[in-house]
CSV table of C-alpha atoms and ligand atoms in Angstrom, one decimal:
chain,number,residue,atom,x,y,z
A,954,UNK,CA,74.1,86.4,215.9
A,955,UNK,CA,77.7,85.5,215.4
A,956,UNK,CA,77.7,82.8,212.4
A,957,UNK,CA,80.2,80.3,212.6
A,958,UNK,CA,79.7,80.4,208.3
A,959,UNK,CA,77.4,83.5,207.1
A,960,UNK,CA,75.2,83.9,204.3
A,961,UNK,CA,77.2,86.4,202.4
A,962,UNK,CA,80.4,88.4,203.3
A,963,UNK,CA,81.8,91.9,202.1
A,964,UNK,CA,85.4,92.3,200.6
A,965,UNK,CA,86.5,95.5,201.4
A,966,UNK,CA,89.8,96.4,202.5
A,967,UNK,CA,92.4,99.4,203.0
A,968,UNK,CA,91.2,100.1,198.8
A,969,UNK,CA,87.5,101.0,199.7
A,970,UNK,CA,88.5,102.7,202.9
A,971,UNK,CA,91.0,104.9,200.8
A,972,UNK,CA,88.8,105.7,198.4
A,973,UNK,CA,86.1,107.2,200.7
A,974,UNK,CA,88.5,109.3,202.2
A,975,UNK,CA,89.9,110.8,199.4
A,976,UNK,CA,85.9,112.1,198.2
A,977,UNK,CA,85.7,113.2,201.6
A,978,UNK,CA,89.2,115.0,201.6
A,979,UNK,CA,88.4,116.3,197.8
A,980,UNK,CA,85.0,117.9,199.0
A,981,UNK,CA,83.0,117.5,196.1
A,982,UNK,CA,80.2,114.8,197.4
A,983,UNK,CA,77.7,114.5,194.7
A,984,UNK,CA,77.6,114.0,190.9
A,985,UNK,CA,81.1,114.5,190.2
A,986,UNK,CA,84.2,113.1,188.7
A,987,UNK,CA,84.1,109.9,190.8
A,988,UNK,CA,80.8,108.9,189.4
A,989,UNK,CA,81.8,109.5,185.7
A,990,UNK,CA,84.1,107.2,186.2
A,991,UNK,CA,82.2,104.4,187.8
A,992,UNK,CA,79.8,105.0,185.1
A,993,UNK,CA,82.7,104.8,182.1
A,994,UNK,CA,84.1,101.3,183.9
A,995,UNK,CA,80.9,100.3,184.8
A,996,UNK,CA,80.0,100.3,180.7
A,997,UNK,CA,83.4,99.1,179.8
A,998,UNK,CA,83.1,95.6,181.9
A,999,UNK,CA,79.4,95.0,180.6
A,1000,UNK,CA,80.3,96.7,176.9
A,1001,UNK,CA,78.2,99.0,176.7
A,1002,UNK,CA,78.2,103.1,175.4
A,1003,UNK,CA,76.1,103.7,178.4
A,1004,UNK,CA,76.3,103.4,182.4
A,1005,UNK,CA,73.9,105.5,184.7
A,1006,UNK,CA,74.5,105.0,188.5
A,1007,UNK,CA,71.5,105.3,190.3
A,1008,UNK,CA,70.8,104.8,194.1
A,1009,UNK,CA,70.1,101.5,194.9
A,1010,UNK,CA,68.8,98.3,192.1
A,1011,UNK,CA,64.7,99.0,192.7
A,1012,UNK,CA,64.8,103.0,191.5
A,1013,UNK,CA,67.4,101.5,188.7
A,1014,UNK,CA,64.4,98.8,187.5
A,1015,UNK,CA,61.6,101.8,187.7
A,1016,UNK,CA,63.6,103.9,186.1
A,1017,UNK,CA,64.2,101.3,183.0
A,1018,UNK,CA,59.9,101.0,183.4
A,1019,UNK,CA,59.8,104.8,183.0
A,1020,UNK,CA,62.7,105.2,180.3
A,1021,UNK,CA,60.6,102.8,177.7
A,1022,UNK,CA,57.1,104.4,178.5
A,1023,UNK,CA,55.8,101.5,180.2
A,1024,UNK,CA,52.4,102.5,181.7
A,1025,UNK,CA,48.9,101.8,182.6
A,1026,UNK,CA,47.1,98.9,180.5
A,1027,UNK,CA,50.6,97.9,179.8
A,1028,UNK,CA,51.2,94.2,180.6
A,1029,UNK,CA,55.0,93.3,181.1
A,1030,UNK,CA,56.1,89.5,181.6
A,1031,UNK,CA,57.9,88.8,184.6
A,1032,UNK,CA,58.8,85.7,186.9
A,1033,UNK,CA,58.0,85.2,190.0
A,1034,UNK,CA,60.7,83.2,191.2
A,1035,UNK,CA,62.6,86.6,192.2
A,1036,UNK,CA,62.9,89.9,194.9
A,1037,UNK,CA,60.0,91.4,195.2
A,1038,UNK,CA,61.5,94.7,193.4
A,1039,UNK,CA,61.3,93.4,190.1
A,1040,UNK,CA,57.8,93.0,190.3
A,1041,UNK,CA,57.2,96.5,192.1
A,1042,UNK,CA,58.9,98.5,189.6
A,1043,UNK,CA,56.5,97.4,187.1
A,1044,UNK,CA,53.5,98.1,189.1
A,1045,UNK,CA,54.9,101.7,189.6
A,1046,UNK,CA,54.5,102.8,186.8
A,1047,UNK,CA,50.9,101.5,186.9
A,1048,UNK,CA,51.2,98.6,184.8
A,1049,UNK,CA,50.7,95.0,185.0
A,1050,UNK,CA,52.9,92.3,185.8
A,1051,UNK,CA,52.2,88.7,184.3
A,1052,UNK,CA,54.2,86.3,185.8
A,1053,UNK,CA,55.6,83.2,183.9
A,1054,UNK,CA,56.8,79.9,185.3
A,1055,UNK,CA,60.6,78.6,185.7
A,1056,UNK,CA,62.2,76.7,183.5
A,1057,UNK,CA,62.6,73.4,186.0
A,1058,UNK,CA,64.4,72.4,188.9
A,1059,UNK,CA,67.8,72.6,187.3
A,1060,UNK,CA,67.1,75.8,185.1
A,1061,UNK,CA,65.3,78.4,187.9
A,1062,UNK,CA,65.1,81.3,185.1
A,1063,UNK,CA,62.2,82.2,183.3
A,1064,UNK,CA,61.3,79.5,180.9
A,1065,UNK,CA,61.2,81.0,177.2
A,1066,UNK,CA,57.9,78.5,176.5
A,1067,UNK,CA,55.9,80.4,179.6
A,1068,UNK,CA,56.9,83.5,178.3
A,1069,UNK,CA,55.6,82.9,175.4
A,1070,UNK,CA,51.9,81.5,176.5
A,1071,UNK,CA,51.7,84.8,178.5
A,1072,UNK,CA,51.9,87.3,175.6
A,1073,UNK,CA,48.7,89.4,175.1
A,1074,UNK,CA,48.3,92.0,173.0
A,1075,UNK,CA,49.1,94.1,175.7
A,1076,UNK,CA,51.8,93.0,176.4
A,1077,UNK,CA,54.6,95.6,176.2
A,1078,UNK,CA,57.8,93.9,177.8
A,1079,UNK,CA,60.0,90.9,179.0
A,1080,UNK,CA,61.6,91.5,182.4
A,1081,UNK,CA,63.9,88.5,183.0
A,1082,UNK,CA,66.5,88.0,185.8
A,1083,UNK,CA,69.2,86.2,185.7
A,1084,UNK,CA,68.8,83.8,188.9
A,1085,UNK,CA,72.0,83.3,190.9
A,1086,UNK,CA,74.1,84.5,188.2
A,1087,UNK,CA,73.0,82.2,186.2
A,1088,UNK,CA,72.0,83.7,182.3
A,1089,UNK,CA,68.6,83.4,180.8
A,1090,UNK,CA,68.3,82.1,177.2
A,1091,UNK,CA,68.8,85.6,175.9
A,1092,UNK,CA,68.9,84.4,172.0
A,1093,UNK,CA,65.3,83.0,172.4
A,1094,UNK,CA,63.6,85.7,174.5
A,1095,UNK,CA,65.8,88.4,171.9
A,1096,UNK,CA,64.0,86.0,169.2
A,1097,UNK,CA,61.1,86.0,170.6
A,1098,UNK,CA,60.8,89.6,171.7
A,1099,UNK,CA,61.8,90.1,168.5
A,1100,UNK,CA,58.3,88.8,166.8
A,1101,UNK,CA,56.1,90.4,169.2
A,1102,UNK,CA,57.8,93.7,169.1
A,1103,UNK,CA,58.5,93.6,173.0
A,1104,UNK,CA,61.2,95.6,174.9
A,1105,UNK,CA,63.8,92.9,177.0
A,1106,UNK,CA,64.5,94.7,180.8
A,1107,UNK,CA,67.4,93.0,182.0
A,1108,UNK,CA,67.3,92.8,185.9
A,1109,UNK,CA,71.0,91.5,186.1
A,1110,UNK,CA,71.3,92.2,190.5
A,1111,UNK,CA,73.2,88.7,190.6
A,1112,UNK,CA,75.0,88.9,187.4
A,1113,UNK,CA,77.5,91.3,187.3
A,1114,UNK,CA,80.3,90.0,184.9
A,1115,UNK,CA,78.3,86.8,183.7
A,1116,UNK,CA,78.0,86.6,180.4
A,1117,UNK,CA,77.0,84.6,177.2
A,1118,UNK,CA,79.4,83.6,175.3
A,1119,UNK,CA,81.6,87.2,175.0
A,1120,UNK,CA,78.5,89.6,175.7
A,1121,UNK,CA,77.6,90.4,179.2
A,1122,UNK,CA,74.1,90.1,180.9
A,1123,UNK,CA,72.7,93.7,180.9
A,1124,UNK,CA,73.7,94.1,177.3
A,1125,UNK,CA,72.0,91.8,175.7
A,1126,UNK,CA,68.4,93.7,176.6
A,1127,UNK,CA,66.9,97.1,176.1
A,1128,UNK,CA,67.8,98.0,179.3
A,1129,UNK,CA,69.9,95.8,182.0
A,1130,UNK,CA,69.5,96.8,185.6
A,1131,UNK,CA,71.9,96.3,188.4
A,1132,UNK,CA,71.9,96.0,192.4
A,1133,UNK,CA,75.2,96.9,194.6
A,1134,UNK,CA,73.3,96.3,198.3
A,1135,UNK,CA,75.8,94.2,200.3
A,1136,UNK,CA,75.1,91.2,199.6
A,1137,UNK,CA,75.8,91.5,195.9
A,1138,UNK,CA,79.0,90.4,194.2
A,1139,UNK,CA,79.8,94.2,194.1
A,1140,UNK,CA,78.5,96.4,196.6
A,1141,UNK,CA,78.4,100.3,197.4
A,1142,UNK,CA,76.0,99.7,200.4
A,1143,UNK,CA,73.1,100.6,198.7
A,1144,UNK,CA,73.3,101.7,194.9
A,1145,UNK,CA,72.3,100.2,191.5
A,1146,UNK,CA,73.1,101.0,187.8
A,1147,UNK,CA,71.5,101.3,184.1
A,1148,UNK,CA,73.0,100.3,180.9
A,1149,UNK,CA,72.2,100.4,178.0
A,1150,UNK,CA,73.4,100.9,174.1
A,1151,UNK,CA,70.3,103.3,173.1
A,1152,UNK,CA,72.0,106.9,173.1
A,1153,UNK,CA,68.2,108.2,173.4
A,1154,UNK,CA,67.4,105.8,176.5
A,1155,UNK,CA,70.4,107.1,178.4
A,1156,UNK,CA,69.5,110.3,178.1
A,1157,UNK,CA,66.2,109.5,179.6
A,1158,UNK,CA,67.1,107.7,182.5
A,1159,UNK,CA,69.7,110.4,182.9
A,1160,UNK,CA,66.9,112.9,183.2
A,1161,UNK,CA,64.8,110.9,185.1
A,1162,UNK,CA,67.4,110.2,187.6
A,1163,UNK,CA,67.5,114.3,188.5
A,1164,UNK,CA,64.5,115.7,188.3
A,1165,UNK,CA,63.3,115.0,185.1
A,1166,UNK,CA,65.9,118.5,184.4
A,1167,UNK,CA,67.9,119.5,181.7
A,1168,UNK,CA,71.3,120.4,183.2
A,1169,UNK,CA,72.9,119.0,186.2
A,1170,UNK,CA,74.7,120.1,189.4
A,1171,UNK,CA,78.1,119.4,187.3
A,1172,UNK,CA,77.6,121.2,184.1
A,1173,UNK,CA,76.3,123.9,186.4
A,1174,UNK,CA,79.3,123.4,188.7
A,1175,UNK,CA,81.7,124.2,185.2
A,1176,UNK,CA,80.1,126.8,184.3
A,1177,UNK,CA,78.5,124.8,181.5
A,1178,UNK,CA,75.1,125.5,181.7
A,1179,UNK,CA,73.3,128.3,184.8
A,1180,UNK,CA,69.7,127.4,184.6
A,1181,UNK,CA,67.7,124.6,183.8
A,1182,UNK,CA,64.6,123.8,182.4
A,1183,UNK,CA,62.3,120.4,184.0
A,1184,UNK,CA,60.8,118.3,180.9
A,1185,UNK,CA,59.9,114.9,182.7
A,1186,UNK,CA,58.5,114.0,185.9
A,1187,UNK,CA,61.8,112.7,187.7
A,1188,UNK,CA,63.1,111.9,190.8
A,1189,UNK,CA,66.1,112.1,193.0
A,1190,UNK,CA,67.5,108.7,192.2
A,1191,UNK,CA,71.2,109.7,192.3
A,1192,UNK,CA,74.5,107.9,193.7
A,1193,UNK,CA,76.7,109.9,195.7
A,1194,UNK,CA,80.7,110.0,195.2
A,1195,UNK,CA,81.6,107.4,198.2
A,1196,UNK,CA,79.6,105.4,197.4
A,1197,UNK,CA,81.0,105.5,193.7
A,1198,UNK,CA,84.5,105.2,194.9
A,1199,UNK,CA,84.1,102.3,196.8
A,1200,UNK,CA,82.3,101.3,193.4
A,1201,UNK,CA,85.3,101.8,191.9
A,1202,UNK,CA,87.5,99.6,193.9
A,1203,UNK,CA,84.7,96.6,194.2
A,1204,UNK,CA,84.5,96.9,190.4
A,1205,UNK,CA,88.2,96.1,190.0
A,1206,UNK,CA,87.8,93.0,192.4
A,1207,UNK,CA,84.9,91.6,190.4
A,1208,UNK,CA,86.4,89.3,188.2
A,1209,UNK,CA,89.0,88.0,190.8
A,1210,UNK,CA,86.1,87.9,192.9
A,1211,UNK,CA,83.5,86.1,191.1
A,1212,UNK,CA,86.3,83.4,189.9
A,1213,UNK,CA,86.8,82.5,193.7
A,1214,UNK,CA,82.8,82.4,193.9
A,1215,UNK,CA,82.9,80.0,191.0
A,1216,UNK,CA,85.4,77.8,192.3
A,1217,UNK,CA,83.9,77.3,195.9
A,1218,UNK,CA,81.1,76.6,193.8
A,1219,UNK,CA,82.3,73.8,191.9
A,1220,UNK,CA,84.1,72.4,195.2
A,1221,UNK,CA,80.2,72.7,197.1
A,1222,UNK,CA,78.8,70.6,193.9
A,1223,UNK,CA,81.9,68.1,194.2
A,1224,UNK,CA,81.4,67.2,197.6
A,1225,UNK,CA,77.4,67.0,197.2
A,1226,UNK,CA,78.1,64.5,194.9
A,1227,UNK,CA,80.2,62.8,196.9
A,1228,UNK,CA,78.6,62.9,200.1
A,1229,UNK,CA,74.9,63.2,199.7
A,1230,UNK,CA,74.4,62.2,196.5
A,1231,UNK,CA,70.3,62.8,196.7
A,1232,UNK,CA,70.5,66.8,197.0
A,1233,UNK,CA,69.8,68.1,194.1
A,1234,UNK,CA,71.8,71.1,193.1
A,1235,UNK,CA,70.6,73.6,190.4
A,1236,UNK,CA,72.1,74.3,187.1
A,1237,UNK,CA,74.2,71.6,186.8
A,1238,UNK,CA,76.4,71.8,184.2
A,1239,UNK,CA,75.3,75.3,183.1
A,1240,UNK,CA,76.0,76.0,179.4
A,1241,UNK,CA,76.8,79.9,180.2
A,1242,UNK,CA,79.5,81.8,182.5
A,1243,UNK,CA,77.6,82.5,185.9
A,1244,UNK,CA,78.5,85.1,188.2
A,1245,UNK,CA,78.2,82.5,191.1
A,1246,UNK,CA,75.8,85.2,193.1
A,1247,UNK,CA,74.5,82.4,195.2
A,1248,UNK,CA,74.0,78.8,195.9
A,1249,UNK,CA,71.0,77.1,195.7
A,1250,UNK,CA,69.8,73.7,196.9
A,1251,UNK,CA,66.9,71.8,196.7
A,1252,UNK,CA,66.2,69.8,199.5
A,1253,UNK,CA,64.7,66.0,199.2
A,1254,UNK,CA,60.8,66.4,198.9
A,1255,UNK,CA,58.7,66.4,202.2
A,1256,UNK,CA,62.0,67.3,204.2
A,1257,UNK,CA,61.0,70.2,206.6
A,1258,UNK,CA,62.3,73.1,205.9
A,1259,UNK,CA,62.2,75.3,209.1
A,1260,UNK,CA,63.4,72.4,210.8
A,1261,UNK,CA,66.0,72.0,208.6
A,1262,UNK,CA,67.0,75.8,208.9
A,1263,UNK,CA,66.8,75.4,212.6
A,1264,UNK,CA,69.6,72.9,213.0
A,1265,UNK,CA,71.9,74.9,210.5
A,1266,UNK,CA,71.3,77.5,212.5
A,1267,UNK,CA,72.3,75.7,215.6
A,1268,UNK,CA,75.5,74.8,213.6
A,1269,UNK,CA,76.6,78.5,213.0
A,1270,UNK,CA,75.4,77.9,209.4
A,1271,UNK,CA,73.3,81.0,208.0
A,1272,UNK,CA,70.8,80.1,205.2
A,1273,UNK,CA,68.0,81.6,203.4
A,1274,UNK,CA,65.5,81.6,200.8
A,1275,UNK,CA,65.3,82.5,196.8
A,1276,UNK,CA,63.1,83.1,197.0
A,1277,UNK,CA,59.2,83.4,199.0
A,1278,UNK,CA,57.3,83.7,195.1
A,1279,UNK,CA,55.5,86.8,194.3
A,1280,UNK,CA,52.6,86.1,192.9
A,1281,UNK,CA,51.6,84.5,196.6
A,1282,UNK,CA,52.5,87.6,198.9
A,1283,UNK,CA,49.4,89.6,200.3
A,1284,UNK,CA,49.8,92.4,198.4
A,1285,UNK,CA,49.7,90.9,195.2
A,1286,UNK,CA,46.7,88.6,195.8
A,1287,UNK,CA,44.7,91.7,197.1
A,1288,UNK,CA,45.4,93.0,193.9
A,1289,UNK,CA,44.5,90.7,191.8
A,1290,UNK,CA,47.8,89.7,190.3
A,1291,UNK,CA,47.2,86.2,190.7
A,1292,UNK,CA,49.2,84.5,187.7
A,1293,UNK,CA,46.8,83.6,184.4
A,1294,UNK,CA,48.3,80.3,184.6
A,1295,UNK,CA,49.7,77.7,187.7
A,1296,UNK,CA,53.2,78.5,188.2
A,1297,UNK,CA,53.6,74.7,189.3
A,1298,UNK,CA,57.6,74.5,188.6
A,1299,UNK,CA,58.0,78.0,191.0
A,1300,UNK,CA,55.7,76.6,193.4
A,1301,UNK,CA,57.4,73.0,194.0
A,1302,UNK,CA,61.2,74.6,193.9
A,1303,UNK,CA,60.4,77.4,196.1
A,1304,UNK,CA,59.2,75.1,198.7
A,1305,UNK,CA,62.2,73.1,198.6
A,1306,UNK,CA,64.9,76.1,197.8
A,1307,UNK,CA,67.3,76.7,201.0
A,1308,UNK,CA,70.5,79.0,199.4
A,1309,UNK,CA,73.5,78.4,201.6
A,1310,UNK,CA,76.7,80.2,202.2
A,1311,UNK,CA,78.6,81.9,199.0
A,1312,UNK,CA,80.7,85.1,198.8
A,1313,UNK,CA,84.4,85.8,197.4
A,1314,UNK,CA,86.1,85.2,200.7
A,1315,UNK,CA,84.5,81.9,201.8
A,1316,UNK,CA,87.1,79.1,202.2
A,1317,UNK,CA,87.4,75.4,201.1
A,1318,UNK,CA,87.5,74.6,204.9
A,1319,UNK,CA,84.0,76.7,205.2
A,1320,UNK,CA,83.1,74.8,202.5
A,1321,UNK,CA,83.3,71.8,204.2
A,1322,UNK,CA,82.2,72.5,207.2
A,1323,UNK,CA,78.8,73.4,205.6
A,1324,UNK,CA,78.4,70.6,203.7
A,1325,UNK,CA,78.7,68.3,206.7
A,1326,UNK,CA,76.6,70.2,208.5
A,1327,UNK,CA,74.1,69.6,205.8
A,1328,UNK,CA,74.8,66.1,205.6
A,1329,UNK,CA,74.1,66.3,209.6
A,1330,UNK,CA,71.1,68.5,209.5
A,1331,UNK,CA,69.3,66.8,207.1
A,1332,UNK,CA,70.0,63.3,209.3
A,1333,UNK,CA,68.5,64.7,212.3
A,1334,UNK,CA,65.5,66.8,210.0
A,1335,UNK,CA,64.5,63.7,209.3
A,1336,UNK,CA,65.1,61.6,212.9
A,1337,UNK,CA,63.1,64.6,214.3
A,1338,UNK,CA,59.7,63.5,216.5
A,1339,UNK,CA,56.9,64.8,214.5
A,1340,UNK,CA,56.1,67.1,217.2
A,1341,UNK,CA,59.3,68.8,217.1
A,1342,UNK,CA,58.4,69.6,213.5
A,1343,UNK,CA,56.3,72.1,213.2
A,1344,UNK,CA,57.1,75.2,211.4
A,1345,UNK,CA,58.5,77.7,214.1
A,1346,UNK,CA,59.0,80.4,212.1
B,2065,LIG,C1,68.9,93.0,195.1
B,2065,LIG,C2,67.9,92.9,194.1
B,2065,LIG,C3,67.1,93.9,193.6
B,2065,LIG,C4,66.9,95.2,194.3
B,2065,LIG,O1,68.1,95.9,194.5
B,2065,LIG,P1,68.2,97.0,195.7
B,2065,LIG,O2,69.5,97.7,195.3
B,2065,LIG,O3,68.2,96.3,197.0
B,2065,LIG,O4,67.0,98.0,195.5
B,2065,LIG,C5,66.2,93.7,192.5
B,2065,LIG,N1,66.2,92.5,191.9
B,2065,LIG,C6,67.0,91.5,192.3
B,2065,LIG,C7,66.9,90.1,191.6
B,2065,LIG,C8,67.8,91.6,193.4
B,2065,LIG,O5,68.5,90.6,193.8
C-alpha cells in the first residue's frame, strides 16, 4: 500500500549507504572495530561505562533477564501496556511476569502505586518501559526498588536520548535495554543494545552474547588470546559491522532527529486543540524530555475503532495500535498469567489508543493533513449506519 502519510519513516541517506560500504570494502564483517565504536558512542549519549550491541531489542531484554540471574519462582513486575517482547523475555528465563496497571489516560507508564501492590516476596525485579518516549518516574521506582531490594530493567526501545533531568533513560536502572528495528528513532534494521554502569554485568552480557566464552573472535583475531574456555550457557546474540556502521551514522542524527519528532509533536497537540478539542492526547504537558517515539491518541469513548482505522486508511493515513495488552493474548491466558489484580486503566486506554503518524522527516504540511483527516474520519465514524460498523478486521 502506497500511504499518502505512513506510520513511521527511515532517515537514511548517502551517510548510511557509505558506511556499509566501507565494512564491506574493509572485509572484516563481525565483531570488529566498527562495533567498538558503536558501543563507546552508544555509552557516551546515554552516560554510561558500558554499551553491548546485541542483535535486535528482545535477545537485549533476555539477556538483561539472564545477566541478573532472574529465574524460575522469580516474579518480575512488568506492564502490560507494551510489545509483547518485554513480557517474553521474562518468561524465558522461566520466570514470572506480574503485570501492573498504567498510571492513567495522560500518564500510559507503569504507575509506581501498582507496582507497588504487586510486590511478593518473590518478587525479584521492576521492568518498566518508557511509553512513547516518554520517562517513567524513575526516582520512585529507584526508591522503591530500593526498599524491596529489587533489580530496575530499563526497556528504553522508544527512548533513546530521553532523559530525566541530565541522566538518560537506560542509566537510571540496573540494566537499560534498547531496540534499533526500523521503526525506532534509530535503526540498524534489526539490532538492540545493553547498558549499564555495573563493570561485572557487562562482562556477563558480554559473555552471554557469544557463547557464554571467554575470548572472542577479535582478541583471537590480535593474537590476544588462541583458545577459549565456555563458562555460561550463551547464545549467538551478536550485531554485525553494517549494521553497526549504519548505527553509527543514525546515532549522530539522533538528537537532530528526535528534536524534529518533538516539534511535529507539539504542532499535532496545537492543532488538536484547536480543531477537535474533545481528543484527548496523552502526556500533556510531560514534566520530562521525551524522545517523541510515537503519537498516541485516545479517541472519544464508544467511537469505533476499526471503523475509524478504515476511513484513515481510505485517506492514505497509516495508523496503528500501542498497544493490543498482554496479559489478554492467548498465550498468556493459557498460561495462566492472568494479572493478580484488574488492569482497568490498560484495559479502557487500550481500547481507545490509535498512534498516528510520527518520524524525524514528517512535515508540518503532513501534519496537517492528518489532523484533518482525523477531524474527517471521526465525523463520518460516527455518521456511519450501524451496519457499516462492525469490526472488519
Ligand atoms: C521494539 C520493541 C522491543 C523489541 O525489539 P526488537 O528489536 O524488535 O526485538 C521491545 N520492547 C519494546 C517496548 C519495543 O518497542
Amino acid at each position: 500500500m502506497d500511504w499518502k502519510v505512513p506510520l513511521s519513516d527511515l532517515d537514511f541517506g548517502e551517510e548510511e549507504k557509505e558506511a556499509v560500504i566501507r565494512v564491506i570494502d574493509s572485509g572484516w564483517l563481525a565483531m570488529g572495530e566498527v562495533t567498538r565504536q558503536f558501543e563507546e558512542s552508544f555509552a557516551r549519549m546515554v552516560g554510561v561505562n558500558h554499551a553491548i550491541a546485541v542483535t535486535n531489542g528482545t535477545a537485549s531484554l533476555h539477556l538483561a533477564c539472564r545477566a541478573l540471574e532472574i529465574g524460575p519462582g522469580d516474579e518480575v513486575i512488568v506492564p502490560s501496556l507494551t510489545f509483547v517482547a518485554t513480557a517474553n523475555a521474562i518468561l524465558y528465563v522461566g520466570a514470572t511476569p506480574v503485570f501492573a496497571d498504567i498510571t492513567s489516560e495522560d500518564n500510559l507508564n507503569i504507575s509506581v502505586e501498582a507496582i507497588e501492590d504487586a510486590i511478593t516476596p518473590r518478587t525479584r525485579a521492576i521492568m518498566v518501559m518508557h511509553y512513547g518516549g516518554y520517562p517513567c518516574d524513575m526516582s520512585a521506582i529507584l526508591q522503591l526498588a530500593e526498599r524491596h531490594n529489587l533489580f530496575v530493567i530499563e526497556d528504553a526501545a522508544h527512548a533513546p536520548g530521553a532523559a530525566i533531568e541530565d541522566r538518560k533513560m537506560g542509566a537510571w536502572g540496573h540494566i537499560g535495554s534498547f531496540s534499533f528495528f526500523p521503526n525506532k528513532n534509530l535503526t540498524t534494521a534489526e539490532g538492540g543494545m545493553l547498558v549499564t554502569d555495573d563493570d561485572q554485568l557487562a562482562q556477563k552480557m558480554r559473555t552471554l552474547r557469544s557463547h557464554g566464552m571467554t575470548t572472542l573472535t577479535w582478541d583471537r583475531h590480535r593474537g590476544h588470546a588462541w583458545s577459549y574456555d565456555v563458562v555460561e550457557l550463551g547464545y549467538n546474540y551478536r550485531i554485525d559491522e553494517i549494521r553497526s556502521a549504519i548505527g553509527c551514522e543514525q546515532l549522530k542524527k539522533l538528537d537532530r532527529n528526535n528534536s524534529r519528532r518533538g516539534v511535529m509533536t507539539a504542532l499535532y497537540r496545537r492543532l488538536f486543540q484547536e480543531i477537535i478539542p474533545d481528543l484527548r492526547i496523552p502526556f500533556a504537558d510531560y514534566a520530562w524530555k521525551s524522545s517523541f517515539h510515537i503519537m498516541p491518541i485516545l479517541l472519544p469513548d464508544g467511537t469505533n475503532r476499526a471503523r475509524f482505522a478504515e476511513i484513515m486508511k481510505a485517506h492514505g493515513v497509516q495508523t496503528s495500535l500501542h498497544y493490543p495488552p498482554i496479559h489478554l493474548f492467548q498465550y498468556y491466558l493459557d498460561h495462566g498469567l492472568a494479572p493478580r489484580q484488574p488492569l482497568r486503566m490498560t484495559e479502557a486506554v487500550a481500547a481507545r489508543e490509535v498512534t498516528i503518524p510520527l518520524y524525524a522527516t514528517l512535515t508540518q504540511r503532513d501534519v496537517e493533513y492528518v489532523v484533518n483527516a482525523i477531524a474527517e474520519s471521526l465525523k463520518e465514524t460516527n455518521l456511519a449506519p450501524q451496519s457499516a460498523s462492525q469490526p472488519g478486521s
